[in-house]
């Protein structure tokens, strides 16, 4: 639009069915819009986001020679891209579009008996949007090249699936896992619901596929130290923790022909140091040089330097392989990737914080993962379920569901952990299947069997004879002589208190973000929900994306979910992460800050305030001024709001545009 051309604005008001039209007079809003300065046309439609609704915009731009478009409808987060595309198809620069949110910010909060007030508020919103639209400028998106590599952080089932999908799409993928082996929590499980498949039977082939894939560089016992850059060009510094053991490849690089660890275990056999094995939930020992379990990938031993006494027996046992280096140090390497997928999983809520259930007070109160290891054929008891106190077979086993979940006391977690009900049903089945005559008691408030074949599995367990007692467990006490447990609750269906004596009590503990996940998400610039889980860009329309372009989420790090949903999200995240890489470049919305060099004093205040690390100081024409890394800038306006010299211009949110909106608010209409 030429500088001296008078603005011609088109206003389009959406009914959104009755979401908007049920709370205000659309006719009044449209008729009011027609009276506003610069408005050349005002119209309405049931659903502006539909094809006919968008065609109205296209046709009006051409018929009325519009210079700007305003749509009064829902949130820009939902349909701004839709209407921007319609504006572009009509022949206008897509950034000459402004949206008035008269649904989330108006009709939905004024839907009960506030017809006139909501109508007036919508008029105010439209008036302000028109005032800004009249001052909008043509903006041009910028493109940045994308590195042809990806990174997946987390080696559980989500991380493995994402890495395999990316690698199978021809993309070099770094798979980063902080423990010595991939596999994650799923490798600790005995069976999976509702099919009762052996967990390792499903998982181990996938672990092997990851290890063999030519496009996957698997880096276990490695952590993300630092992240710099932006979508397409992330520089990720990794800390390869000192493993104390050389792989065959590393040994060859050091000139040790035929050397390196082959997983024989001779070193561990002679190690004198015994420590609890965290993979077995501390219920079995391991040595200071160890592997977690027989199916580890890679099959390389690891030295726990915190407990190693460096006696040298392992070095002697290793012999000519010369695989053990007790002087090994952490190594830092930097890799460049185009996109990243975070799949850091979960850990159990420390259920000992709920003192009333006796965890870590009474020997025979265990959590669900401890139960999994006890009943698993590869576990510390070879799959024979025994009581920790005396090694006897339990005949009466209780399961406390929602142990720490759906808890509003401030101690537990307020959310549902989603898969606890189903694995508790699975555990009840396993008890009754493996121990003839055993009884399973499930203490619950609600059973949430939401997935495919889950309800049928629930009915199956009922028919197998499991005892369901609806009520919150108030207290658990131990019989000092028998070590049996008395579970005190109220049966809400019968309306009476209940005391159930059991041999073993299993707590279906809540899940929470994995240790280190909070620091990791900060390094990648990812926000967190109020519950601490990594926050998706949009819960419905972009559940795999994040506020940091190029960084995606997979699995339970984003929130509790079962294995099928975890794998599905991992596939979605991998697909989303592959798109920029295959395109070769990404287009950036031009909503970034711009420095007005002649006004900039080079004080650096904005650099320290920027939440996205997008600003720096640089030399230009002999002066120190602010420099914007446009690919990292999100246009949040923090820098512009704090700049003491007014030297920062926010594109699409310039001072004249914002002032015009403020003036329009106070300029007219009923207040």
XYZ file of C-alpha atoms in Angstrom:
671
model
C 0.000 0.000 0.000
C 1.337 3.398 -0.911
C 2.146 5.774 1.952
C -0.627 8.243 1.055
C -3.330 5.620 0.413
C -6.196 5.820 2.883
C -6.750 2.530 4.705
C -9.707 0.425 3.611
C -10.542 -2.204 6.208
C -12.855 -5.182 5.936
C -14.467 -6.483 9.153
C -15.817 -10.042 9.384
C -17.654 -11.261 12.478
C -17.984 -14.987 13.205
C -20.997 -16.601 14.920
C -18.995 -19.748 15.797
C -22.338 -21.511 15.925
C -23.756 -20.291 19.212
C -20.375 -20.017 20.942
C -20.352 -16.321 20.109
C -23.802 -15.648 18.687
C -25.426 -17.148 21.779
C -23.972 -14.455 24.030
C -24.188 -11.243 22.003
C -25.909 -9.553 19.076
C -23.806 -10.213 15.982
C -26.025 -7.886 13.928
C -25.340 -5.001 16.300
C -21.593 -5.611 16.176
C -21.566 -5.737 12.359
C -23.715 -2.609 12.015
C -21.453 -0.809 14.479
C -18.348 -1.835 12.536
C -19.804 -0.210 9.413
C -19.732 3.175 11.174
C -16.039 3.034 12.087
C -13.393 5.071 10.254
C -11.603 3.239 7.429
C -14.138 0.361 7.343
C -15.112 -0.300 3.723
C -17.191 -3.422 4.378
C -18.501 -5.380 7.353
C -20.034 -8.826 7.121
C -20.823 -11.912 9.201
C -20.933 -15.684 8.786
C -21.733 -18.760 10.869
C -18.214 -20.146 10.674
C -15.619 -17.773 9.274
C -12.947 -20.491 9.430
C -14.892 -22.609 6.922
C -14.194 -22.522 3.188
C -17.228 -20.247 2.460
C -16.196 -17.959 5.319
C -12.660 -17.614 3.992
C -14.020 -17.006 0.492
C -15.920 -14.017 1.857
C -12.575 -12.510 2.877
C -10.978 -13.309 -0.484
C -13.886 -11.828 -2.466
C -14.171 -8.703 -0.296
C -10.462 -7.873 -0.636
C -10.819 -7.848 -4.401
C -14.260 -6.205 -4.612
C -13.617 -3.400 -2.122
C -9.891 -2.975 -2.763
C -9.150 -3.568 0.920
C -5.829 -2.708 2.524
C -6.442 -4.610 5.757
C -8.642 -7.326 7.250
C -10.135 -7.741 10.725
C -11.817 -10.967 11.812
C -13.731 -10.972 15.101
C -13.870 -14.593 16.142
C -11.912 -16.997 18.358
C -8.364 -16.951 19.673
C -5.502 -16.094 17.301
C -3.761 -19.176 18.678
C -6.408 -21.268 16.978
C -7.161 -19.697 13.612
C -4.857 -16.735 12.958
C -2.878 -18.818 10.408
C -6.158 -19.743 8.700
C -7.287 -16.150 8.217
C -3.812 -14.948 7.384
C -3.769 -17.449 4.514
C -7.166 -16.199 3.347
C -5.832 -12.630 3.430
C -2.853 -13.661 1.330
C -5.048 -15.480 -1.198
C -7.039 -12.285 -1.608
C -3.865 -10.501 -2.734
C -2.846 -8.720 0.478
C 0.289 -9.122 2.515
C -0.746 -11.729 5.115
C 0.449 -9.526 7.957
C -2.147 -6.894 7.141
C -4.545 -9.009 9.149
C -5.719 -8.391 12.717
C -7.889 -10.612 14.905
C -10.318 -9.601 17.639
C -10.879 -12.423 20.109
C -14.572 -12.096 20.931
C -14.970 -15.730 21.980
C -12.412 -16.691 24.679
C -12.067 -13.067 25.819
C -15.737 -12.188 25.619
C -18.635 -14.547 24.914
C -17.297 -17.486 26.906
C -16.792 -15.375 30.016
C -20.013 -13.387 29.636
C -22.466 -16.051 28.536
C -24.933 -15.849 31.413
C -27.243 -12.852 31.416
C -24.738 -10.328 30.055
C -26.001 -9.943 26.465
C -25.763 -6.172 26.291
C -22.424 -6.024 28.094
C -20.897 -8.666 25.829
C -22.209 -6.908 22.737
C -20.703 -3.609 23.844
C -17.400 -5.251 24.673
C -17.293 -6.842 21.219
C -17.818 -3.395 19.674
C -14.885 -2.085 21.698
C -12.711 -5.011 20.590
C -13.597 -4.505 16.925
C -12.972 -0.771 17.158
C -9.521 -1.362 18.612
C -8.680 -4.018 16.017
C -9.691 -1.703 13.165
C -7.526 1.083 14.582
C -4.504 -1.212 14.604
C -5.283 -2.701 11.180
C -5.217 0.788 9.703
C -1.566 1.104 10.725
C -0.323 -2.372 9.823
C 2.639 -2.666 7.488
C 3.772 -5.210 4.951
C 6.099 -7.711 6.614
C 8.249 -10.322 4.916
C 9.059 -13.650 6.592
C 12.681 -14.694 6.683
C 14.126 -18.136 6.071
C 16.996 -19.937 7.754
C 18.748 -23.111 6.553
C 18.264 -26.327 8.524
C 21.010 -28.749 9.539
C 20.320 -32.231 8.167
C 20.610 -33.947 11.559
C 18.300 -34.479 14.532
C 18.657 -35.269 18.212
C 16.471 -37.337 20.529
C 17.045 -36.928 24.267
C 15.874 -39.938 26.247
C 16.319 -43.609 25.405
C 13.036 -45.067 26.614
C 10.376 -46.460 24.309
C 9.380 -42.938 23.200
C 12.933 -41.877 22.440
C 13.734 -45.112 20.638
C 10.613 -44.885 18.466
C 11.305 -41.244 17.590
C 14.942 -42.028 16.760
C 13.998 -45.000 14.584
C 11.403 -42.982 12.672
C 13.808 -40.121 12.063
C 16.616 -42.454 11.068
C 14.317 -44.424 8.764
C 13.469 -41.151 7.048
C 17.151 -40.834 6.119
C 18.090 -38.379 8.871
C 21.273 -38.754 10.918
C 20.005 -38.939 14.495
C 21.807 -38.647 17.821
C 20.055 -40.643 20.573
C 21.121 -39.339 23.978
C 20.512 -41.380 27.144
C 21.852 -40.422 30.569
C 21.931 -43.983 31.950
C 24.285 -46.719 30.677
C 21.553 -48.383 28.567
C 18.544 -47.541 26.462
C 15.179 -49.138 27.267
C 13.789 -46.812 29.914
C 11.019 -47.729 32.335
C 9.447 -50.235 29.960
C 12.480 -52.494 30.365
C 11.617 -52.829 34.072
C 8.128 -54.174 33.394
C 7.146 -57.847 33.374
C 4.048 -57.727 31.152
C 2.037 -55.024 29.398
C -1.711 -54.494 29.618
C -4.229 -55.376 28.256
C -2.612 -58.033 26.046
C -0.251 -59.329 28.757
C 2.630 -59.433 26.284
C 6.094 -59.850 27.768
C 7.538 -56.364 27.957
C 11.080 -57.436 27.098
C 9.789 -59.516 24.166
C 8.356 -56.333 22.663
C 11.106 -53.965 23.693
C 14.342 -55.888 23.141
C 13.977 -56.157 19.334
C 13.421 -52.411 19.190
C 16.540 -51.833 21.288
C 18.501 -54.017 18.873
C 17.059 -52.096 15.896
C 18.266 -48.848 17.446
C 21.739 -50.242 18.045
C 22.058 -51.530 14.490
C 20.552 -48.625 12.559
C 23.221 -46.923 10.428
C 21.617 -43.482 10.845
C 21.473 -43.597 14.654
C 24.446 -42.598 16.764
C 23.544 -43.935 20.186
C 25.222 -42.072 23.029
C 24.463 -43.662 26.390
C 25.750 -42.428 29.744
C 25.626 -38.961 28.206
C 23.858 -35.770 29.273
C 23.006 -32.484 27.595
C 25.262 -29.822 29.074
C 24.366 -26.724 27.064
C 22.138 -25.725 24.144
C 22.741 -22.726 21.907
C 21.247 -21.633 18.628
C 17.796 -21.906 17.119
C 15.650 -24.038 14.841
C 17.742 -25.507 12.086
C 20.980 -24.645 13.865
C 21.149 -25.936 17.436
C 24.621 -26.333 18.902
C 24.276 -28.928 21.659
C 27.166 -29.566 24.039
C 27.116 -33.072 25.454
C 28.902 -34.466 28.476
C 29.923 -38.069 27.935
C 30.320 -39.277 31.473
C 33.417 -41.312 32.209
C 32.322 -44.924 31.815
C 35.660 -46.353 32.791
C 35.275 -48.965 30.060
C 36.284 -48.727 26.401
C 33.994 -49.885 23.634
C 35.628 -51.919 20.847
C 35.527 -48.843 18.617
C 37.211 -46.689 21.269
C 39.821 -49.370 21.906
C 40.647 -49.600 18.207
C 41.016 -45.808 18.067
C 43.588 -46.112 20.862
C 45.509 -48.774 18.958
C 44.296 -51.707 21.070
C 43.683 -54.280 18.348
C 40.895 -56.702 19.252
C 40.359 -54.884 22.527
C 37.408 -53.193 24.180
C 34.538 -54.550 26.241
C 32.760 -57.626 24.902
C 30.342 -57.932 27.832
C 31.910 -61.101 29.218
C 31.471 -59.997 32.839
C 34.876 -61.210 34.096
C 35.499 -57.781 35.617
C 32.277 -57.756 37.603
C 32.884 -61.260 38.886
C 36.041 -60.203 40.747
C 34.869 -56.764 41.901
C 34.711 -56.685 45.726
C 32.305 -53.721 45.963
C 28.604 -54.495 46.270
C 25.945 -51.826 45.830
C 22.123 -51.895 45.424
C 21.023 -52.137 41.781
C 18.703 -49.202 40.970
C 17.266 -51.105 38.008
C 16.029 -53.732 40.496
C 14.699 -50.934 42.734
C 17.475 -51.678 45.218
C 16.206 -55.237 45.831
C 19.235 -56.941 44.240
C 22.965 -56.200 44.351
C 25.334 -55.047 41.680
C 29.065 -54.477 41.644
C 30.979 -51.223 41.228
C 31.536 -52.311 37.615
C 28.207 -53.469 36.260
C 25.495 -53.789 33.687
C 21.884 -53.115 34.722
C 20.427 -56.310 33.243
C 21.075 -58.968 30.610
C 19.355 -57.109 27.747
C 21.310 -53.857 28.013
C 22.097 -51.936 24.840
C 24.954 -51.400 24.336
C 26.381 -54.470 26.088
C 29.187 -52.504 27.726
C 30.034 -52.514 31.416
C 30.151 -49.269 33.390
C 32.259 -48.271 36.382
C 30.458 -46.521 39.231
C 33.316 -44.214 40.227
C 31.410 -43.055 43.312
C 31.780 -46.519 44.826
C 34.849 -47.887 42.996
C 37.877 -48.319 45.282
C 40.249 -48.687 42.277
C 41.707 -51.910 43.577
C 42.592 -52.922 40.006
C 41.142 -56.445 40.147
C 38.839 -55.682 37.230
C 41.779 -54.461 35.139
C 43.622 -57.706 35.769
C 40.556 -59.809 34.958
C 40.041 -57.941 31.697
C 43.476 -58.993 30.516
C 44.481 -58.437 26.901
C 41.191 -56.738 26.034
C 42.481 -53.724 27.986
C 38.935 -52.391 28.101
C 39.053 -50.828 31.563
C 40.443 -47.336 32.132
C 40.037 -46.282 35.736
C 41.548 -42.867 34.966
C 38.979 -42.025 32.288
C 37.574 -38.488 32.487
C 34.305 -36.940 31.333
C 34.418 -35.804 27.721
C 32.625 -32.793 26.239
C 31.578 -32.741 22.596
C 29.391 -30.382 20.575
C 27.085 -31.506 17.807
C 24.968 -29.398 15.460
C 21.387 -30.487 14.846
C 18.416 -29.046 13.022
C 15.665 -30.244 15.353
C 15.361 -32.042 18.682
C 12.865 -34.380 20.344
C 12.711 -34.515 24.150
C 11.582 -37.866 25.557
C 12.828 -37.931 29.135
C 10.054 -40.028 30.659
C 9.021 -40.113 34.307
C 9.857 -41.284 37.789
C 7.666 -42.312 40.703
C 6.420 -39.772 43.198
C 8.220 -40.374 46.550
C 5.257 -42.111 48.125
C 6.996 -42.171 51.516
C 5.838 -38.557 51.780
C 2.340 -39.947 52.367
C 3.118 -41.324 55.788
C -0.299 -42.891 56.375
C 0.417 -45.779 53.971
C 3.570 -46.976 55.683
C 5.959 -47.019 52.729
C 9.556 -47.349 53.979
C 8.107 -47.829 57.467
C 6.752 -51.365 57.020
C 8.730 -53.989 55.081
C 5.727 -55.377 53.242
C 4.535 -52.081 51.755
C 6.069 -51.694 48.293
C 5.476 -49.541 45.225
C 4.304 -50.776 41.842
C 7.735 -50.817 40.178
C 9.100 -52.911 43.027
C 6.209 -55.307 42.454
C 7.075 -55.434 38.736
C 10.626 -56.497 39.497
C 9.539 -59.083 42.079
C 7.083 -60.760 39.722
C 9.304 -60.513 36.630
C 11.111 -63.691 35.539
C 14.329 -61.670 35.104
C 13.902 -59.954 38.476
C 15.718 -60.521 41.748
C 13.501 -63.492 42.749
C 13.210 -65.091 39.315
C 9.529 -64.194 39.105
C 8.565 -65.797 42.436
C 6.534 -63.202 44.318
C 7.651 -63.095 47.947
C 7.228 -60.760 50.885
C 10.301 -58.614 51.572
C 10.016 -59.241 55.329
C 10.338 -63.038 55.368
C 10.487 -64.341 51.789
C 7.099 -66.061 52.121
C 4.525 -66.204 49.325
C 1.738 -63.661 49.947
C -1.796 -65.048 49.709
C -3.641 -61.776 50.286
C -2.315 -58.782 48.370
C -3.763 -55.273 48.499
C -3.381 -52.583 45.848
C -3.890 -48.913 46.707
C -4.812 -47.025 43.553
C -4.252 -43.280 43.124
C -1.449 -43.438 45.705
C -0.417 -39.809 45.496
C -2.442 -39.065 42.346
C -5.614 -36.945 42.295
C -4.429 -35.619 45.632
C -5.334 -32.070 46.599
C -3.749 -32.130 50.037
C -0.624 -30.396 48.762
C 1.537 -33.468 49.399
C 0.662 -35.609 46.387
C -0.134 -34.750 42.793
C -3.476 -33.218 41.758
C -3.536 -34.935 38.346
C -4.461 -38.467 37.304
C -1.393 -40.563 36.418
C -3.521 -42.368 33.816
C -1.954 -45.811 33.644
C -1.992 -46.808 37.342
C -5.517 -48.261 37.293
C -4.695 -50.530 34.397
C -1.370 -51.830 35.679
C -2.997 -52.481 39.064
C -5.615 -54.609 37.284
C -2.738 -56.384 35.538
C -1.005 -56.964 38.871
C -4.199 -58.394 40.353
C -4.424 -60.829 37.438
C -0.809 -61.874 37.869
C -1.316 -62.548 41.577
C -4.314 -64.784 40.991
C -2.681 -66.518 38.013
C 0.680 -67.253 39.631
C -0.468 -68.071 43.166
C -3.426 -70.506 43.338
C -5.900 -69.407 45.974
C -4.439 -65.907 46.285
C -6.809 -62.967 46.741
C -6.269 -59.496 45.292
C -7.905 -56.467 46.943
C -8.071 -53.235 44.970
C -8.752 -50.078 46.983
C -9.961 -47.443 44.563
C -12.165 -44.403 44.080
C -12.594 -44.623 40.304
C -11.292 -47.101 37.719
C -10.207 -45.276 34.573
C -10.111 -47.820 31.749
C -9.957 -45.401 28.840
C -7.975 -47.219 26.133
C -8.663 -49.811 23.482
C -9.686 -53.141 25.104
C -9.116 -51.617 28.555
C -12.739 -51.860 29.688
C -12.855 -55.473 28.580
C -9.684 -56.140 30.574
C -11.326 -54.520 33.622
C -14.332 -56.842 33.314
C -11.999 -59.812 32.929
C -10.269 -59.068 36.218
C -13.626 -58.649 37.957
C -14.752 -62.041 36.697
C -11.470 -63.620 37.793
C -12.443 -62.806 41.360
C -10.514 -59.686 42.326
C -12.067 -57.835 45.259
C -12.831 -54.166 44.587
C -13.343 -51.891 47.597
C -14.324 -48.329 46.792
C -12.856 -45.947 49.318
C -9.775 -43.922 50.140
C -7.264 -45.730 52.334
C -7.015 -43.693 55.518
C -4.302 -45.589 57.336
C -2.118 -48.694 57.249
C -0.829 -50.427 60.392
C 1.513 -53.406 60.778
C 1.044 -56.459 62.974
C 4.412 -56.601 64.722
C 4.375 -60.395 65.016
C 3.124 -61.546 61.600
C 4.249 -58.450 59.654
C 0.803 -58.502 58.052
C -0.787 -55.174 57.269
C -4.171 -53.804 58.286
C -5.648 -51.504 55.657
C -8.236 -49.107 57.075
C -10.679 -47.544 54.648
C -14.361 -46.833 54.132
C -16.383 -48.890 51.672
C -18.374 -46.041 50.151
C -20.715 -48.431 48.346
C -21.731 -50.198 51.572
C -21.360 -47.100 53.711
C -19.250 -48.677 56.441
C -15.635 -48.690 57.655
C -13.465 -51.618 56.593
C -10.313 -53.221 58.021
C -8.687 -55.578 55.510
C -5.710 -57.692 56.568
C -3.212 -58.368 53.766
C 0.188 -60.038 53.512
C 1.558 -57.500 51.027
C 0.448 -53.990 50.080
C 1.305 -52.437 46.708
C 1.033 -48.684 46.207
C 0.216 -47.485 42.677
C 2.312 -44.360 43.134
C 1.798 -41.194 41.132
C 4.290 -40.345 38.420
C 6.197 -37.090 38.099
C 8.774 -35.605 35.692
C 12.087 -37.430 35.627
C 15.044 -36.186 37.608
C 16.880 -33.575 35.574
C 13.962 -32.936 33.213
C 13.402 -29.466 34.607
C 16.981 -28.378 33.926
C 16.931 -30.001 30.501
C 13.778 -28.215 29.375
C 15.271 -24.878 30.447
C 18.332 -25.541 28.297
C 16.059 -26.057 25.298
C 13.833 -23.092 26.202
C 10.757 -25.242 26.798
C 8.096 -24.075 29.244
C 6.559 -26.216 31.984
C 2.936 -26.755 32.976
C 1.808 -25.980 36.506
C 2.379 -29.664 37.329
C 5.986 -29.564 36.133
C 5.547 -31.513 32.886
C 7.022 -30.075 29.710
C 4.461 -27.812 28.079
C 3.205 -28.440 24.576
C 2.580 -25.597 22.120
C -1.156 -26.342 22.023
C -2.928 -29.164 23.906
C -5.141 -30.078 20.952
C -3.636 -28.742 17.737
C 0.066 -29.061 18.476
C 0.593 -31.565 21.313
C 4.082 -32.521 20.106
C 5.412 -28.992 19.564
C 6.803 -26.499 22.076
C 7.215 -22.745 22.300
C 10.775 -23.229 21.041
C 10.622 -23.778 17.297
C 12.337 -26.989 16.302
C 11.984 -28.682 19.707
C 9.328 -31.375 20.101
C 7.986 -33.597 22.894
C 7.361 -37.325 23.010
C 6.024 -39.580 25.721
C 5.473 -39.035 29.413
C 7.761 -35.994 29.677
C 4.753 -34.046 28.351
C 2.310 -35.700 30.762
C 1.242 -39.158 31.961
C 0.290 -41.612 29.207
C 0.363 -45.337 28.534
C 2.674 -47.160 26.115
C 0.419 -46.958 23.003
C -0.094 -43.210 23.431
C 3.611 -42.762 24.160
C 4.622 -44.529 20.958
C 1.995 -42.652 18.943
C 3.232 -39.290 20.206
C 6.824 -40.312 19.531
C 5.916 -41.055 15.925
C 4.134 -37.701 15.693
C 7.101 -35.844 17.193
C 9.508 -37.579 14.798
C 7.324 -36.661 11.848
C 7.136 -33.031 12.966
C 10.890 -32.903 13.597
C 11.646 -34.315 10.153
C 9.623 -31.738 8.213
C 12.030 -28.763 8.590
C 14.986 -31.042 7.858
C 13.481 -32.364 4.638
C 12.402 -28.861 3.581
C 15.965 -27.642 3.991
C 14.908 -24.306 5.414
C 12.250 -22.859 7.711
C 10.266 -19.684 7.385
C 10.218 -17.409 10.423
C 7.307 -15.164 11.285
C 8.595 -11.595 11.123
C 7.480 -10.699 14.633
C 10.995 -10.062 15.875
C 12.430 -7.010 17.559
C 14.391 -4.424 15.591
C 16.965 -2.024 16.966
C 16.795 1.654 16.059
C 20.549 2.095 16.089
C 20.601 5.859 16.458
C 18.564 5.624 19.667
C 20.393 2.636 21.190
C 22.804 3.500 24.023
C 24.296 -0.007 24.137
C 23.417 -0.390 27.829
C 22.704 -4.119 27.434
C 19.646 -4.105 29.684
C 17.606 -5.833 26.978
C 20.233 -8.560 26.559
C 19.898 -9.602 30.189
C 16.104 -9.496 30.110
C 15.490 -11.552 26.969
C 13.925 -14.905 27.975
C 14.998 -16.523 24.681
C 18.646 -15.366 24.645
C 17.948 -13.755 21.279
C 19.783 -10.471 21.924
C 23.430 -9.537 22.135
C 25.609 -6.435 21.859
C 27.647 -5.792 18.740
C 29.562 -3.067 16.943
C 27.863 -1.167 14.144
C 29.242 2.009 12.576
C 31.637 2.413 15.465
C 28.935 2.160 18.135
C 27.848 -0.601 20.503
C 24.236 -1.469 19.784
C 21.770 -4.282 20.377
C 21.796 -7.098 17.793
C 18.853 -9.482 17.297
C 19.217 -13.139 16.352
C 15.948 -13.173 14.465
C 15.586 -16.946 14.422
C 15.545 -17.007 18.243
C 13.356 -13.944 18.812
C 9.700 -14.688 19.630
C 8.493 -11.093 19.500
C 7.395 -11.181 23.142
C 8.204 -7.491 23.622
C 10.059 -7.803 26.921
C 13.054 -5.904 25.568
C 10.940 -3.156 24.019
C 9.010 -2.597 27.220
C 12.171 -2.122 29.279
C 14.330 -0.152 26.840
C 14.948 3.224 28.522
C 15.662 4.913 25.200
C 12.762 3.548 23.180
C 15.283 2.094 20.746
C 13.503 -1.197 20.107
C 10.741 -1.589 17.578
C 8.503 -4.643 17.777
C 7.339 -5.583 14.304
C 3.548 -5.929 14.075
C 3.335 -4.422 17.564
C 4.855 -1.014 16.958
C 4.263 1.907 19.260
C 1.942 3.684 16.762
C -0.117 0.511 16.359
C -0.507 -0.039 20.099
C -1.212 3.633 20.778
C -3.883 3.563 18.075
C -5.592 0.675 19.870
C -5.444 2.480 23.218
C -6.802 5.691 21.697
C -9.587 3.725 20.026
C -10.605 2.171 23.311
C -11.099 5.571 24.926
C -12.346 7.325 21.809
C -15.996 6.340 21.696
C -18.762 3.895 22.261
C -20.625 3.230 25.458
C -18.205 2.578 28.317
